[in-house]
Coordinates of N, CA and C in Angstrom, one line a residue:
X902 N -26.1 -23.9 21.7 CA -26.7 -23.1 20.6 C -27.0 -24.0 19.5
X903 N -28.3 -24.0 19.1 CA -28.7 -24.8 17.9 C -28.9 -23.9 16.8
X904 N -28.6 -24.4 15.6 CA -28.8 -23.7 14.4 C -29.7 -24.5 13.5
X905 N -30.7 -23.9 12.8 CA -31.5 -24.7 12.0 C -31.0 -24.8 10.5
X906 N -31.7 -25.5 9.7 CA -31.2 -25.7 8.3 C -31.1 -24.4 7.5
X907 N -31.9 -23.5 7.8 CA -31.9 -22.2 7.0 C -30.5 -21.5 7.3
X908 N -30.1 -21.5 8.5 CA -28.8 -20.8 8.8 C -27.7 -21.5 8.1
X909 N -27.7 -22.9 8.2 CA -26.6 -23.6 7.5 C -26.6 -23.4 6.0
X910 N -27.8 -23.3 5.4 CA -27.9 -23.1 4.0 C -27.4 -21.7 3.6
X911 N -27.7 -20.7 4.5 CA -27.2 -19.3 4.2 C -25.7 -19.3 4.3
X912 N -25.2 -19.9 5.4 CA -23.7 -19.9 5.5 C -23.0 -20.6 4.3
X913 N -23.6 -21.7 3.9 CA -23.1 -22.4 2.8 C -23.1 -21.6 1.5
X914 N -24.2 -20.9 1.3 CA -24.3 -20.1 0.1 C -23.3 -18.9 0.1
X915 N -23.1 -18.3 1.3 CA -22.1 -17.3 1.4 C -20.7 -17.8 1.1
X916 N -20.4 -18.9 1.6 CA -19.1 -19.5 1.4 C -18.9 -19.8 -0.1
X917 N -19.9 -20.4 -0.7 CA -19.8 -20.7 -2.2 C -19.7 -19.4 -3.0
X918 N -20.4 -18.3 -2.6 CA -20.3 -17.0 -3.3 C -18.9 -16.5 -3.2
X919 N -18.3 -16.5 -2.0 CA -16.9 -16.0 -1.7 C -15.9 -16.8 -2.5
X920 N -16.0 -18.1 -2.5 CA -15.1 -19.0 -3.2 C -15.2 -18.8 -4.7
X921 N -16.4 -18.7 -5.2 CA -16.6 -18.5 -6.6 C -16.1 -17.1 -7.1
X922 N -16.2 -16.1 -6.2 CA -15.7 -14.8 -6.6 C -14.2 -14.8 -6.7
X923 N -13.6 -15.5 -5.7 CA -12.1 -15.6 -5.8 C -11.6 -16.3 -7.0
X924 N -12.3 -17.4 -7.3 CA -11.9 -18.2 -8.5 C -12.2 -17.5 -9.8
X925 N -13.1 -16.5 -9.8 CA -13.4 -15.7 -11.0 C -12.2 -14.8 -11.3
X926 N -11.3 -14.6 -10.4 CA -10.1 -13.8 -10.6 C -9.0 -14.5 -11.3
X927 N -9.2 -15.8 -11.7 CA -8.2 -16.6 -12.3 C -7.6 -16.0 -13.6
X928 N -8.4 -15.4 -14.4 CA -7.8 -14.8 -15.7 C -6.7 -13.8 -15.4
X929 N -6.6 -13.3 -14.2 CA -5.5 -12.3 -13.9 C -4.2 -13.0 -14.0
X930 N -4.2 -14.4 -13.8 CA -2.9 -15.1 -14.0 C -2.3 -14.9 -15.3
X931 N -3.1 -14.6 -16.3 CA -2.6 -14.4 -17.7 C -1.7 -13.1 -17.8
X932 N -1.9 -12.2 -16.8 CA -1.1 -11.0 -16.8 C 0.1 -11.1 -16.0
X933 N 0.3 -12.2 -15.3 CA 1.5 -12.3 -14.4 C 2.7 -12.6 -15.3
X934 N 3.9 -12.0 -14.9 CA 5.1 -12.3 -15.6 C 5.5 -13.8 -15.5
X935 N 6.1 -14.3 -16.5 CA 6.4 -15.7 -16.5 C 7.4 -16.2 -15.4
X936 N 8.2 -15.3 -14.9 CA 9.1 -15.7 -13.8 C 8.4 -16.0 -12.5
X937 N 7.2 -15.5 -12.4 CA 6.4 -15.8 -11.1 C 5.6 -17.1 -11.2
X938 N 5.5 -17.7 -12.4 CA 4.8 -18.9 -12.6 C 5.7 -20.1 -12.5
X939 N 5.2 -21.2 -11.9 CA 6.0 -22.5 -11.9 C 6.3 -23.0 -13.3
X940 N 7.4 -23.7 -13.4 CA 7.9 -24.1 -14.8 C 6.9 -25.0 -15.5
X941 N 6.2 -25.9 -14.9 CA 5.3 -26.8 -15.6 C 3.9 -26.1 -15.8
X942 N 3.7 -25.0 -15.2 CA 2.5 -24.3 -15.2 C 2.4 -23.3 -16.4
X943 N 3.5 -22.9 -16.9 CA 3.5 -21.8 -17.9 C 2.8 -22.2 -19.2
X944 N 3.0 -23.4 -19.7 CA 2.4 -23.8 -20.9 C 0.9 -24.2 -20.8
X945 N 0.5 -24.3 -19.6 CA -0.9 -24.7 -19.4 C -1.7 -23.6 -18.7
X946 N -1.2 -22.4 -18.7 CA -1.9 -21.3 -18.0 C -3.3 -21.0 -18.5
X947 N -3.5 -21.0 -19.8 CA -4.8 -20.7 -20.3 C -5.8 -21.7 -19.9
X948 N -5.4 -23.0 -19.9 CA -6.2 -24.1 -19.5 C -6.6 -23.9 -18.1
X949 N -5.7 -23.7 -17.2 CA -6.0 -23.5 -15.8 C -6.8 -22.3 -15.5
X950 N -6.6 -21.2 -16.2 CA -7.4 -20.0 -16.0 C -8.8 -20.2 -16.4
X951 N -9.0 -20.9 -17.5 CA -10.4 -21.1 -18.0 C -11.1 -22.1 -17.1
X952 N -10.4 -23.1 -16.6 CA -11.0 -24.1 -15.7 C -11.4 -23.5 -14.4
X953 N -10.5 -22.7 -13.9 CA -10.8 -22.0 -12.6 C -12.0 -21.1 -12.8
X954 N -12.1 -20.4 -13.9 CA -13.3 -19.5 -14.2 C -14.5 -20.3 -14.2
X955 N -14.5 -21.5 -14.9 CA -15.7 -22.3 -15.0 C -16.1 -22.8 -13.6
X956 N -15.1 -23.2 -12.8 CA -15.4 -23.6 -11.4 C -16.0 -22.5 -10.6
X957 N -15.5 -21.3 -10.8 CA -16.0 -20.1 -10.1 C -17.4 -19.8 -10.5
X958 N -17.7 -19.9 -11.8 CA -19.1 -19.6 -12.2 C -20.0 -20.6 -11.6
X959 N -19.6 -21.9 -11.6 CA -20.5 -22.9 -11.1 C -20.8 -22.8 -9.6
X960 N -19.8 -22.3 -8.9 CA -20.0 -22.1 -7.5 C -20.8 -20.8 -7.2
X961 N -20.7 -19.8 -8.1 CA -21.6 -18.7 -7.9 C -23.0 -19.0 -8.2
X962 N -23.3 -19.9 -9.2 CA -24.6 -20.3 -9.6 C -25.2 -21.2 -8.5
X963 N -24.3 -22.1 -7.9 CA -24.8 -23.0 -6.9 C -25.1 -22.2 -5.6
X964 N -24.4 -21.1 -5.3 CA -24.6 -20.4 -4.1 C -25.8 -19.5 -4.2

């Protein structure tokens, strides 16, 4: 079975869209209780949530 470049591009864009959508849910981390977060992660949670949101947006745009 051979697949042409259009199919590969479509599969890639779908994967980027799904991954970007999942990463856009990162701000939900801010609502998590502190006992569920790792010790070193608690003071950097806003940084990681915003960074993940930026990555998610870039993947949605790329897809």
